[in-house]
Coordinates of N, CA and C and ligand atoms in Angstrom, one line a residue:
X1 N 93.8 93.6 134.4 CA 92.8 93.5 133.4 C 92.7 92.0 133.0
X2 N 91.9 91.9 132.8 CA 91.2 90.4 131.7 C 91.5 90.2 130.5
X3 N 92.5 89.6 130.0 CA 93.1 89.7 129.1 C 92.9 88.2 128.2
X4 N 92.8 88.2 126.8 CA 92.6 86.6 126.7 C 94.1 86.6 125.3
X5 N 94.1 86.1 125.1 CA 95.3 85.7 124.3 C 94.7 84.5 123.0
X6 N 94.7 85.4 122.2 CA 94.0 84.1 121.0 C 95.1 84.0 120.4
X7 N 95.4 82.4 120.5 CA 96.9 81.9 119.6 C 97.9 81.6 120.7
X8 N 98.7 80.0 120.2 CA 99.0 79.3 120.9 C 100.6 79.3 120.7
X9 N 100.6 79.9 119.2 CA 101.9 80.1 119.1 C 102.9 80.9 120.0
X10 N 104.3 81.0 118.8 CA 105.7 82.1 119.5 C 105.0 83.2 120.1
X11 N 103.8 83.9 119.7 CA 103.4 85.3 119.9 C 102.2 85.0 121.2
X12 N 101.3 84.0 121.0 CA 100.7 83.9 121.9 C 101.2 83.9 123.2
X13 N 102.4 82.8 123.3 CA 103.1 82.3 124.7 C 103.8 83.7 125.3
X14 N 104.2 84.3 124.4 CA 105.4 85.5 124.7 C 104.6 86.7 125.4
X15 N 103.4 86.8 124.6 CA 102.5 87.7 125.1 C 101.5 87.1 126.5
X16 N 101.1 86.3 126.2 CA 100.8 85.9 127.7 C 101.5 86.1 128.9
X17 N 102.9 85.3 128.8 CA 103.7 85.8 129.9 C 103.9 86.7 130.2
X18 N 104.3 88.2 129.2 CA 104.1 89.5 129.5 C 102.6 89.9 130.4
X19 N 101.7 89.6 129.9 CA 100.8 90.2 130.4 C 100.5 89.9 132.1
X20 N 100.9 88.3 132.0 CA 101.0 87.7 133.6 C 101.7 88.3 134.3
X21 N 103.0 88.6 133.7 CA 104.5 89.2 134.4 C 103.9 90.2 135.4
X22 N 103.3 91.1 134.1 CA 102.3 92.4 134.8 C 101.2 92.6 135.6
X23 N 101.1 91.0 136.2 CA 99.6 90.8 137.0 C 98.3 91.1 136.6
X24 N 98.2 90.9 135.2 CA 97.1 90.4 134.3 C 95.9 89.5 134.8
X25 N 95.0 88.6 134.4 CA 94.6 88.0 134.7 C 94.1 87.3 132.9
X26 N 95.3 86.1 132.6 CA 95.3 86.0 130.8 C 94.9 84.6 131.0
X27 N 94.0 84.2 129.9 CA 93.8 83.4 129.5 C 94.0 83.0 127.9
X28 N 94.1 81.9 127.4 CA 95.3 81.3 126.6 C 94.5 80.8 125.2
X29 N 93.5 81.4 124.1 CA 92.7 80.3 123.3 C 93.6 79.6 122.0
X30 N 92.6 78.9 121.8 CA 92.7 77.6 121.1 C 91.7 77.2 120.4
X31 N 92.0 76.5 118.9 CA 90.7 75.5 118.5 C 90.6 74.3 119.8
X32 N 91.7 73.8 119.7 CA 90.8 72.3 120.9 C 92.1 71.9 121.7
X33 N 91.8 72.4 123.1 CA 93.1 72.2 124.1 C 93.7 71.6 124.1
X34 N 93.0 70.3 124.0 CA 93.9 68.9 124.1 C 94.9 68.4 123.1
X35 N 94.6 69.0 121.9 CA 95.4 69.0 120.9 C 96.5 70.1 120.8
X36 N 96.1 71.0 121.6 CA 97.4 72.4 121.6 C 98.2 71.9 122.4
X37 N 97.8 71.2 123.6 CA 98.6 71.4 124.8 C 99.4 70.0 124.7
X38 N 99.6 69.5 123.9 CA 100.7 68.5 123.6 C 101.5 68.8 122.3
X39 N 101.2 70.0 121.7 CA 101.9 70.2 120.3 C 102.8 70.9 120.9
X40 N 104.3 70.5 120.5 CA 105.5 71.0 120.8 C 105.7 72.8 120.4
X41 N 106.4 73.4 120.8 CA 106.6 75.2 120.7 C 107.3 74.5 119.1
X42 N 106.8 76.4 118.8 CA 107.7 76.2 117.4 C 109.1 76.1 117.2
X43 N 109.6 77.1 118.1 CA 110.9 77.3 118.3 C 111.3 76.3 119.5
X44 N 111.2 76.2 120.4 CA 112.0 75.6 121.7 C 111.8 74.3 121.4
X45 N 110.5 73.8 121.1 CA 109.9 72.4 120.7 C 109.0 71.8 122.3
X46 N 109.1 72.8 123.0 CA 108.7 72.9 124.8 C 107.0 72.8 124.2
X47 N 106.2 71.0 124.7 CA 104.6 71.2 124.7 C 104.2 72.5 125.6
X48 N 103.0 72.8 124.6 CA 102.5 73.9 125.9 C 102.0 73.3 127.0
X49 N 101.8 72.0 127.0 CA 101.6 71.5 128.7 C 102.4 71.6 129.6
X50 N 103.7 72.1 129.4 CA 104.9 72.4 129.8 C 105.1 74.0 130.3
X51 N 104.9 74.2 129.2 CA 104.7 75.9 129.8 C 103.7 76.2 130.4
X52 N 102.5 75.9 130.6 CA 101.2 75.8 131.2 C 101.6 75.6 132.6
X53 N 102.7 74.7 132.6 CA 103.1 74.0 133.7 C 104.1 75.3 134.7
X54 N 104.7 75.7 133.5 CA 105.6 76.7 134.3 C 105.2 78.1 134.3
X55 N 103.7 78.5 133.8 CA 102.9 79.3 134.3 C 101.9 79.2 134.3
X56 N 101.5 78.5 136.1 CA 100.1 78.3 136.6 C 99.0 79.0 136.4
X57 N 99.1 80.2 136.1 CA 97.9 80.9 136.6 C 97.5 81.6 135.3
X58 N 98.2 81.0 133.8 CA 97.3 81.3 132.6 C 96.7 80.0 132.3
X59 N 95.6 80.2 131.9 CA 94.4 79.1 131.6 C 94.2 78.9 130.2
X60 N 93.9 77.8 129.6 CA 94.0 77.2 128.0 C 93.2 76.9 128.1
X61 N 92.0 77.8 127.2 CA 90.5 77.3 126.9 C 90.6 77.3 125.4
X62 N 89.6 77.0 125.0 CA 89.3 77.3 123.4 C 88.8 78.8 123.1
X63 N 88.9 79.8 121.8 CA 88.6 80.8 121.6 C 87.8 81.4 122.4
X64 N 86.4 81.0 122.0 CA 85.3 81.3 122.8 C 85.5 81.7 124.3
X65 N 86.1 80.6 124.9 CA 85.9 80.3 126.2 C 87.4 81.5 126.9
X66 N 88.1 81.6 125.9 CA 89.0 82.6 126.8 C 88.5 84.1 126.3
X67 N 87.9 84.5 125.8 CA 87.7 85.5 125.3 C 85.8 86.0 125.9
X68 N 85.5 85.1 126.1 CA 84.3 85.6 127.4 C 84.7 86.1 128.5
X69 N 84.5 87.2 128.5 CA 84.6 88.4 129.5 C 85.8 89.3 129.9
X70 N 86.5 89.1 128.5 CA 88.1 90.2 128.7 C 87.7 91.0 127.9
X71 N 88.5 92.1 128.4 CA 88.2 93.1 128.1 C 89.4 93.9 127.0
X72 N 90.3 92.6 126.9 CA 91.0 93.0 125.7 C 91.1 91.5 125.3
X73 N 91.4 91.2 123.5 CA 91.2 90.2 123.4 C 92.3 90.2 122.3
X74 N 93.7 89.9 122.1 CA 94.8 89.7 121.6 C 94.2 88.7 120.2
X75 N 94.3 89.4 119.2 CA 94.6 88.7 117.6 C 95.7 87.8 117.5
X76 N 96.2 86.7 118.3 CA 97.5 86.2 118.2 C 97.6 84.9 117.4
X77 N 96.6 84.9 115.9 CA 96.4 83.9 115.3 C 97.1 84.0 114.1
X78 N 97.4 82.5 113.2 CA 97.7 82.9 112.0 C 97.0 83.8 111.1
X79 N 97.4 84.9 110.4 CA 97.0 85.8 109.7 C 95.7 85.3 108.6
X80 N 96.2 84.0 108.3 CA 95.4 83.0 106.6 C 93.8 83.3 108.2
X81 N 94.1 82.6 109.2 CA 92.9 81.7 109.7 C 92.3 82.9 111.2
X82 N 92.9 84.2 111.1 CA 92.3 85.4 112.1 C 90.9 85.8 112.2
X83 N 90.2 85.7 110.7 CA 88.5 85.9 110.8 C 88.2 84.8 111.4
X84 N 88.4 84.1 111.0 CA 87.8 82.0 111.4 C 87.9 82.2 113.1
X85 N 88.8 82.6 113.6 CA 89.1 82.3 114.5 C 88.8 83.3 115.7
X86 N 88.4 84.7 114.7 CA 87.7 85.4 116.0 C 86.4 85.6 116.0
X87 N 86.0 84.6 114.3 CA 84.6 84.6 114.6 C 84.1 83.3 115.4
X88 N 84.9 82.4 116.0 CA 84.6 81.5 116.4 C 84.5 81.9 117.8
X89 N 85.3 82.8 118.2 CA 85.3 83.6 119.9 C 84.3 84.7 120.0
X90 N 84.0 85.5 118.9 CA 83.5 86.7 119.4 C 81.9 86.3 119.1
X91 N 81.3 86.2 120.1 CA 79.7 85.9 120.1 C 79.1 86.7 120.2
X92 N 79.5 88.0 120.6 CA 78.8 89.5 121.3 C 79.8 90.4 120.2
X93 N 80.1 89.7 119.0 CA 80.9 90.5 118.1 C 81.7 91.4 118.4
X94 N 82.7 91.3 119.9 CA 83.9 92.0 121.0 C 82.8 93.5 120.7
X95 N 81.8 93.6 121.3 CA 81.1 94.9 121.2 C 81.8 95.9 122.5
X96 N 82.6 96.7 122.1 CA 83.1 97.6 123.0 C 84.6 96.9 123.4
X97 N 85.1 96.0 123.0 CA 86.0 95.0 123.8 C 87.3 95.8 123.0
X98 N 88.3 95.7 123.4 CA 89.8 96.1 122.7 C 90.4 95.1 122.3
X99 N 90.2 95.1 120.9 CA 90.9 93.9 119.7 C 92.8 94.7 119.3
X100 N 93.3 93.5 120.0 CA 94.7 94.1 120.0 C 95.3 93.0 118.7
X101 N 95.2 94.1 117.8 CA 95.6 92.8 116.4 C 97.1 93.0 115.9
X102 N 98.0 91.7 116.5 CA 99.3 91.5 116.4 C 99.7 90.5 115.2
X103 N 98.4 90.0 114.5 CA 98.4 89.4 113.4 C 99.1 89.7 112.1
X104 N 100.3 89.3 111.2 CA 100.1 89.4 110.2 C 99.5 88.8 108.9
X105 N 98.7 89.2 107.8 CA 98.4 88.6 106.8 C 99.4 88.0 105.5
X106 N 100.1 86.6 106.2 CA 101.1 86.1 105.4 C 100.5 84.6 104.6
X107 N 100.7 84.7 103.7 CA 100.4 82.8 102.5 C 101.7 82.4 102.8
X108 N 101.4 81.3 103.3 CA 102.7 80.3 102.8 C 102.6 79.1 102.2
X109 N 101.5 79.8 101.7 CA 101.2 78.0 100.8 C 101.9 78.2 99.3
X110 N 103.0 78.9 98.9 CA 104.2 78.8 98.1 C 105.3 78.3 98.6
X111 N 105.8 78.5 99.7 CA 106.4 78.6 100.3 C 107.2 80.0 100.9
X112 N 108.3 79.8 101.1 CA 109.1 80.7 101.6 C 110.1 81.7 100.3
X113 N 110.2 83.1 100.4 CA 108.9 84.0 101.5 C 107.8 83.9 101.2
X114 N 106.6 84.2 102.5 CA 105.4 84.3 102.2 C 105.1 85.6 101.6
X115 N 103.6 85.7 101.0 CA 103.4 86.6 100.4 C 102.4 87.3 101.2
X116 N 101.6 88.8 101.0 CA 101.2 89.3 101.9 C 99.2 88.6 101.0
X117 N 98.6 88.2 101.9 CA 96.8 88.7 101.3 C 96.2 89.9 101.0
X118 N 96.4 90.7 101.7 CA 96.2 92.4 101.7 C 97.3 92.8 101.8
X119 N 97.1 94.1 101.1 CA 98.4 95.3 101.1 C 97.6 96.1 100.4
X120 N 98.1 97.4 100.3 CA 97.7 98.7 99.6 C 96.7 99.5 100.0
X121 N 95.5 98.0 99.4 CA 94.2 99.2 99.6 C 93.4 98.9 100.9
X122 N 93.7 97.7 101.9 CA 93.5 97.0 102.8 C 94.4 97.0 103.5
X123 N 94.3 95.6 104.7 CA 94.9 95.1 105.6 C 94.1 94.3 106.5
X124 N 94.8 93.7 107.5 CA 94.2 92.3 107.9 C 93.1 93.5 109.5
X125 N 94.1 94.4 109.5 CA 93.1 95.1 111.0 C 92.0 95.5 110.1
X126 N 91.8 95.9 109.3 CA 90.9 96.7 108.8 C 89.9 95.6 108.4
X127 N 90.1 94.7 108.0 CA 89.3 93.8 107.8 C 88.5 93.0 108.9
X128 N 89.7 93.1 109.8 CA 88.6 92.5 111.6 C 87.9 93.9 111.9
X129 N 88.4 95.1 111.5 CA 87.3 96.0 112.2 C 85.8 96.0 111.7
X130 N 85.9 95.9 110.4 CA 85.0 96.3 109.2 C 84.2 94.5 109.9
X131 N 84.4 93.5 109.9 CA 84.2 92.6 110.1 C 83.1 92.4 112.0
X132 N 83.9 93.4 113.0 CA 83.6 93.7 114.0 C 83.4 94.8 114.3
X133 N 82.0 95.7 113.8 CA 82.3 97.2 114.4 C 82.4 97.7 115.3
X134 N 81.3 96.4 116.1 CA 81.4 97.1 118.2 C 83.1 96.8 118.5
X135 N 84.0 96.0 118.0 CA 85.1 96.1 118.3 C 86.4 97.3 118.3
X136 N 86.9 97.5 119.0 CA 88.0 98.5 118.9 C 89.2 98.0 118.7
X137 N 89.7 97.9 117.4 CA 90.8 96.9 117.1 C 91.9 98.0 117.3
X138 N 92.6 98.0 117.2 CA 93.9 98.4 117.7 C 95.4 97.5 116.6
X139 N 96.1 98.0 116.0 CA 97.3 97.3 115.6 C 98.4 97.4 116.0
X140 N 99.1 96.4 116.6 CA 100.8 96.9 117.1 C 101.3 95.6 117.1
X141 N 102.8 95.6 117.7 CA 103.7 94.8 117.7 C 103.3 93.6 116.4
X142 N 103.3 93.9 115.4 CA 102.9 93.2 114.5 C 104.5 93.2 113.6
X143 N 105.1 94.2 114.2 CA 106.7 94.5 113.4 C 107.6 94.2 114.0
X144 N 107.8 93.7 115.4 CA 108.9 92.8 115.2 C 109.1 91.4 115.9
X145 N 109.5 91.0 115.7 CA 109.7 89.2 116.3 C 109.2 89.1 118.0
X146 N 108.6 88.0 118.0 CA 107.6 87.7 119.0 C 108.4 87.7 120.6
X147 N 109.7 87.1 120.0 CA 110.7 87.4 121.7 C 110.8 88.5 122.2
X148 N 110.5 89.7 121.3 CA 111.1 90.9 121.8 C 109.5 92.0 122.1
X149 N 108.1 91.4 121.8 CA 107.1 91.9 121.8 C 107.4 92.6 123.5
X150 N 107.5 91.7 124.6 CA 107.4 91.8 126.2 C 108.5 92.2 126.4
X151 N 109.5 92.0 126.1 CA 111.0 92.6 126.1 C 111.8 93.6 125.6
X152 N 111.3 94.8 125.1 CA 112.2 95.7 124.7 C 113.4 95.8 125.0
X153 N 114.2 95.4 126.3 CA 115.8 95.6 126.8 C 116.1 94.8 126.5
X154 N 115.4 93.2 125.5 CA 116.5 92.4 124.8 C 117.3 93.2 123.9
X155 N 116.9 94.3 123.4 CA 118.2 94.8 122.4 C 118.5 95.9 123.3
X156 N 120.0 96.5 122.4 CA 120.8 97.3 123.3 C 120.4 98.7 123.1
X157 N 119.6 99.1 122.3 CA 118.9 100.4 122.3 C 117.1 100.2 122.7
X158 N 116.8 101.4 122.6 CA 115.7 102.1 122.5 C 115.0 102.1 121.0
X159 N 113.6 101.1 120.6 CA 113.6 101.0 119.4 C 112.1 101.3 119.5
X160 N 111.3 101.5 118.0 CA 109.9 102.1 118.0 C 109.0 100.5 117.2
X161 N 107.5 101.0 118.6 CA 106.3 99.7 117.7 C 105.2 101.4 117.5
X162 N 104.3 100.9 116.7 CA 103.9 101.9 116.4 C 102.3 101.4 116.9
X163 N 101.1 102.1 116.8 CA 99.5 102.0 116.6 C 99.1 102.3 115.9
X164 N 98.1 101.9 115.8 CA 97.3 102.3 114.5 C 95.9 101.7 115.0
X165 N 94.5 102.7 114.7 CA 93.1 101.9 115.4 C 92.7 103.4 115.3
X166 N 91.6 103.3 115.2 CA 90.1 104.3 115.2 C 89.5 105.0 116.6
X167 N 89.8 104.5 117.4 CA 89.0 104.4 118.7 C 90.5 105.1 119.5
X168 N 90.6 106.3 120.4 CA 91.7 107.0 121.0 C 91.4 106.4 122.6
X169 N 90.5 105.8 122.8 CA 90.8 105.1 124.3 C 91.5 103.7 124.0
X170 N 90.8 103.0 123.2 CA 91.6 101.8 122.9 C 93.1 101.7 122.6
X171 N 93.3 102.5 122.5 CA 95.0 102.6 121.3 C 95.4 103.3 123.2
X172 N 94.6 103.9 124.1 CA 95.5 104.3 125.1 C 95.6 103.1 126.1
X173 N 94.3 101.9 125.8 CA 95.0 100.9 126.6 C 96.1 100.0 126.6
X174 N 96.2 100.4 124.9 CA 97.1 99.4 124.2 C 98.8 100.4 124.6
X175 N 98.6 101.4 124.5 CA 99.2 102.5 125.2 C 100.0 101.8 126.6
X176 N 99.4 101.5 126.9 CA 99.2 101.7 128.5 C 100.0 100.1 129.0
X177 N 99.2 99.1 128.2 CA 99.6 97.9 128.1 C 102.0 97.4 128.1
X178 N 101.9 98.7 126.3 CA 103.2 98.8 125.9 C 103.8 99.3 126.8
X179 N 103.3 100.0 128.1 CA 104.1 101.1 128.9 C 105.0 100.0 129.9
X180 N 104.2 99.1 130.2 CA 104.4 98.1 131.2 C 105.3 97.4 130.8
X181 N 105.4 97.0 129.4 CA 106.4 95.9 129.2 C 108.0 97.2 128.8
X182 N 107.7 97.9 128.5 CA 109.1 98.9 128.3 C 109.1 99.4 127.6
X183 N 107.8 99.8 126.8 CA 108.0 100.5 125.1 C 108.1 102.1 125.8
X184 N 108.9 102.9 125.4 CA 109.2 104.2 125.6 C 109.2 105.2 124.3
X185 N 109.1 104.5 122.9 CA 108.8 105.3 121.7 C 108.1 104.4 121.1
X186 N 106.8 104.9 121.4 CA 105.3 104.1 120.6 C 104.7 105.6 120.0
X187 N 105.0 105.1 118.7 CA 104.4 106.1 117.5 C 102.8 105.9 117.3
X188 N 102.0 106.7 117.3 CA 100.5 106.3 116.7 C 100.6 107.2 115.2
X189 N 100.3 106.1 114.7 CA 100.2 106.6 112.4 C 98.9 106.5 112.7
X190 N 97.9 106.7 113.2 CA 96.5 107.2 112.9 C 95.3 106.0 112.8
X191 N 94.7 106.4 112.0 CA 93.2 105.7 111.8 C 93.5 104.2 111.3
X192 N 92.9 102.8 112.0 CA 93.0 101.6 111.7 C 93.3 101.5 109.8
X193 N 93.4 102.6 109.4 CA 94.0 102.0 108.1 C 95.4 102.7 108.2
X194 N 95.7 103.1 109.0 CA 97.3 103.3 108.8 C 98.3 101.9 109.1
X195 N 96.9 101.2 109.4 CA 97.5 99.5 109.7 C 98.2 98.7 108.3
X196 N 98.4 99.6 107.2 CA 98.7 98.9 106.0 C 100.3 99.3 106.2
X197 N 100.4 100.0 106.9 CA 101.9 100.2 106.4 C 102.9 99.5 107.1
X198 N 102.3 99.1 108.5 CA 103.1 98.0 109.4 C 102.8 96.5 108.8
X199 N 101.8 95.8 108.4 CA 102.0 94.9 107.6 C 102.8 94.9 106.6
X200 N 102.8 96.1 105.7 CA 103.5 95.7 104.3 C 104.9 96.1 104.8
X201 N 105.1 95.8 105.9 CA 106.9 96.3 106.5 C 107.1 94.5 106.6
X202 N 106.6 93.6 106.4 CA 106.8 92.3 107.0 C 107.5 91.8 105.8
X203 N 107.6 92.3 104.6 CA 108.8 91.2 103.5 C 110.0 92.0 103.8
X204 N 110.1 93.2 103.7 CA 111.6 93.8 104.1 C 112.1 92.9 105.3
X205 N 111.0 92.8 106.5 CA 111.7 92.5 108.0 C 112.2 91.0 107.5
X206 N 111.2 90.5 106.7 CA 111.6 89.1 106.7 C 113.0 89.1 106.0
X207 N 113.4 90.0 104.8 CA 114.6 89.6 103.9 C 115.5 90.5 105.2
X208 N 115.7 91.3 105.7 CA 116.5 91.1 107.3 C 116.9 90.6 107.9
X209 N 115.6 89.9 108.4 CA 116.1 88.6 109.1 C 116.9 87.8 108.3
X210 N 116.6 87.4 107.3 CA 117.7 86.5 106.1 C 118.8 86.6 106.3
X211 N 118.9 88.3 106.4 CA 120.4 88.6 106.1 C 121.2 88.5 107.1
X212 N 120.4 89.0 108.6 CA 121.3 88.8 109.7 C 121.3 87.7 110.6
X213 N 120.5 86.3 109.6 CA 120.2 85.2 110.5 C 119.9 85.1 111.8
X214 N 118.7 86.2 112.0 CA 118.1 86.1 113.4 C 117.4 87.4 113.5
X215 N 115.9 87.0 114.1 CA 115.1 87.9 113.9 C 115.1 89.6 115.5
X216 N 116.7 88.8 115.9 CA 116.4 89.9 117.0 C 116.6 91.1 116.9
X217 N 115.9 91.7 116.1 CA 116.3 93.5 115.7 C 114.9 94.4 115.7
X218 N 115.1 95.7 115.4 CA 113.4 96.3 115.0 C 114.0 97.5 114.9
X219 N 112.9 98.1 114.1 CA 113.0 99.8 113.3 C 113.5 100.6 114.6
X220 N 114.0 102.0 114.4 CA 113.9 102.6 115.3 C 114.1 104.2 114.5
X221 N 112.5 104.9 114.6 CA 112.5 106.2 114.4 C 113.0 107.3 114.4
X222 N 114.3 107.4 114.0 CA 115.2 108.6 114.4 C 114.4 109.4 114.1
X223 N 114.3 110.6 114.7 CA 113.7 112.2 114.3 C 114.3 113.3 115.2
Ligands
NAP301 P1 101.1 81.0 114.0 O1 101.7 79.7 113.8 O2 101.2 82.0 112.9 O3 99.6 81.0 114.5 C1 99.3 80.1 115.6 C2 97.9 80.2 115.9 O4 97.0 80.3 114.8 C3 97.4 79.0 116.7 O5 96.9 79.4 117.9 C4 96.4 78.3 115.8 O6 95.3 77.8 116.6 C5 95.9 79.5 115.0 N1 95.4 78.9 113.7 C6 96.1 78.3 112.7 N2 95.3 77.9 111.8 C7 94.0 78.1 112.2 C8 92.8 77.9 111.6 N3 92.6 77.3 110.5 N4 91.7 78.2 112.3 C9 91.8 78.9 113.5 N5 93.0 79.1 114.1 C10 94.1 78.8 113.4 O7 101.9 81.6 115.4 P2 102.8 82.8 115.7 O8 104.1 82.6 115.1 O9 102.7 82.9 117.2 O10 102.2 84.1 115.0 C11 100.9 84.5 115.4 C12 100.5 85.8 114.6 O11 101.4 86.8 114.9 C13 100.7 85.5 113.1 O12 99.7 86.3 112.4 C14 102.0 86.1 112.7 O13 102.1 86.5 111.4 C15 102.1 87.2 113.7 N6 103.5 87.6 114.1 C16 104.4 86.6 114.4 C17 105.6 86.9 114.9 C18 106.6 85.9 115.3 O14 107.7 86.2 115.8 N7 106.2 84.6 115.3 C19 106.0 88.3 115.0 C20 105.1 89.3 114.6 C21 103.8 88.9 114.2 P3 95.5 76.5 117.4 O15 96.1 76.9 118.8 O16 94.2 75.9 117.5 O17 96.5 75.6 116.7

């Protein structure tokens, strides 16, 4: 598939590779290349011209430009700047397209921890849907840390990402997507508003992570 990847960050790069891994066909957006592609990774501090470098065959365009003509188009932007940034890509308003929204809605202009923008009676998918109707947004991997999005066998069990989205073909490409990288317990919680309850899971995960100094863990659904 045609896959575009909005967001340059930990989640963008992690997810791109995954999708390449899988013989994708991904492309990489951005506000303005030339300034992404010399900004150091968050974590490693590796420019993406580096990684770009060590995988040829994903392309770094700006929003717009990666997001014409895929047929899924990855939310992989900061949560504050996700409208801005897919209304700067979606020119045909993703009419029919599969919005895979891995975004959380976090402020950090207090600092640390962030606080959420929506919760309760909202949420940040619900907001791109209502925002995009021809869109079929889809919510997942939004719960746990971006190394482990492509990699499920980084941990030593079997652990659950869940769905959430309105549209039952979309949520099966998204399905279908998760199948490839190793997800083997993908829960669907229902209608694009069941997308409040995987966001408002992001201060617990974060005081977690606090406690175990390292984000490499995630829920896992006993039943
Ligand atoms: P991030 O730093 O949260 O976001 C980076 C991306 O946001 C960049 O591509 C950047 O565009 C874009 N962006 C920032 N400000 C913007 C603005 N004003 N207008 C348009 N675009 C803007 O990166 P991340 O850590 O990879 O996280 C991506 C998303 O996934 C976030 O919503 C985060 O909450 C969520 N998430 C992260 C993790 C994780 O482990 N990091 C795990 C789960 C979910 P440029 O490329 O142009 O700079």
């Amino acid at each position: 598939m045609r896959i575009a990847v909005l967001g340059t960050g930990s989640v963008g790069r992690a997810l791109a590779e995954g999708f390449t891994r899988h013989g994708h066909d991904v492309a990489v957006g951005t506000r303005d290349v030339d300034v992404a592609l010399d900004r150091p990774g968050p974590r490693d501090g590796v420019p993406l011209r580096e990684w770009v470098a060590a995988h040829p065959s994903v392309a770094v365009l700006t929003f717009a430009g990666a997001a014409a003509g895929a047929q899924v188009v990855v939310n992989a932007t900061a949560g504050s700047a996700s409208l801005a940034a897919l209304e700067s890509a979606g020119a045909d308003g993703f009419a029919g397209t599969v919005v895979l929204d891995v975004a959380n809605p976090l402020d950090f202009s207090a600092g640390f921890p962030p606080t959420l923008t929506l919760k309760d009676t909202d949420s940040l998918a619900e907001v791109l849907q209502r925002r995009f109707p021809g869109a079929r947004v889809v919510k997942a991997l939004n719960t746990l840390t971006a190394d482990l999005m492509a990699h499920p066998e980084r941990l030593p069990e079997p652990t659950t990402v869940f769905l959430s989205g309105d549209d039952e073909g979309a949520k099966a490409v998204v399905r279908g997507l998760l199948a490839e990288f190793g997800w083997t317990d993908v829960l669907d919680l229902g209608g694009i508003a069941s997308a409040r309850g995987p966001e408002m899971w992001l201060p617990l995960w974060l005081r977690i992570m606090g406690s175990l100094g390292s984000g490499a863990f995630n829920l896992r659904i006993v039943r």
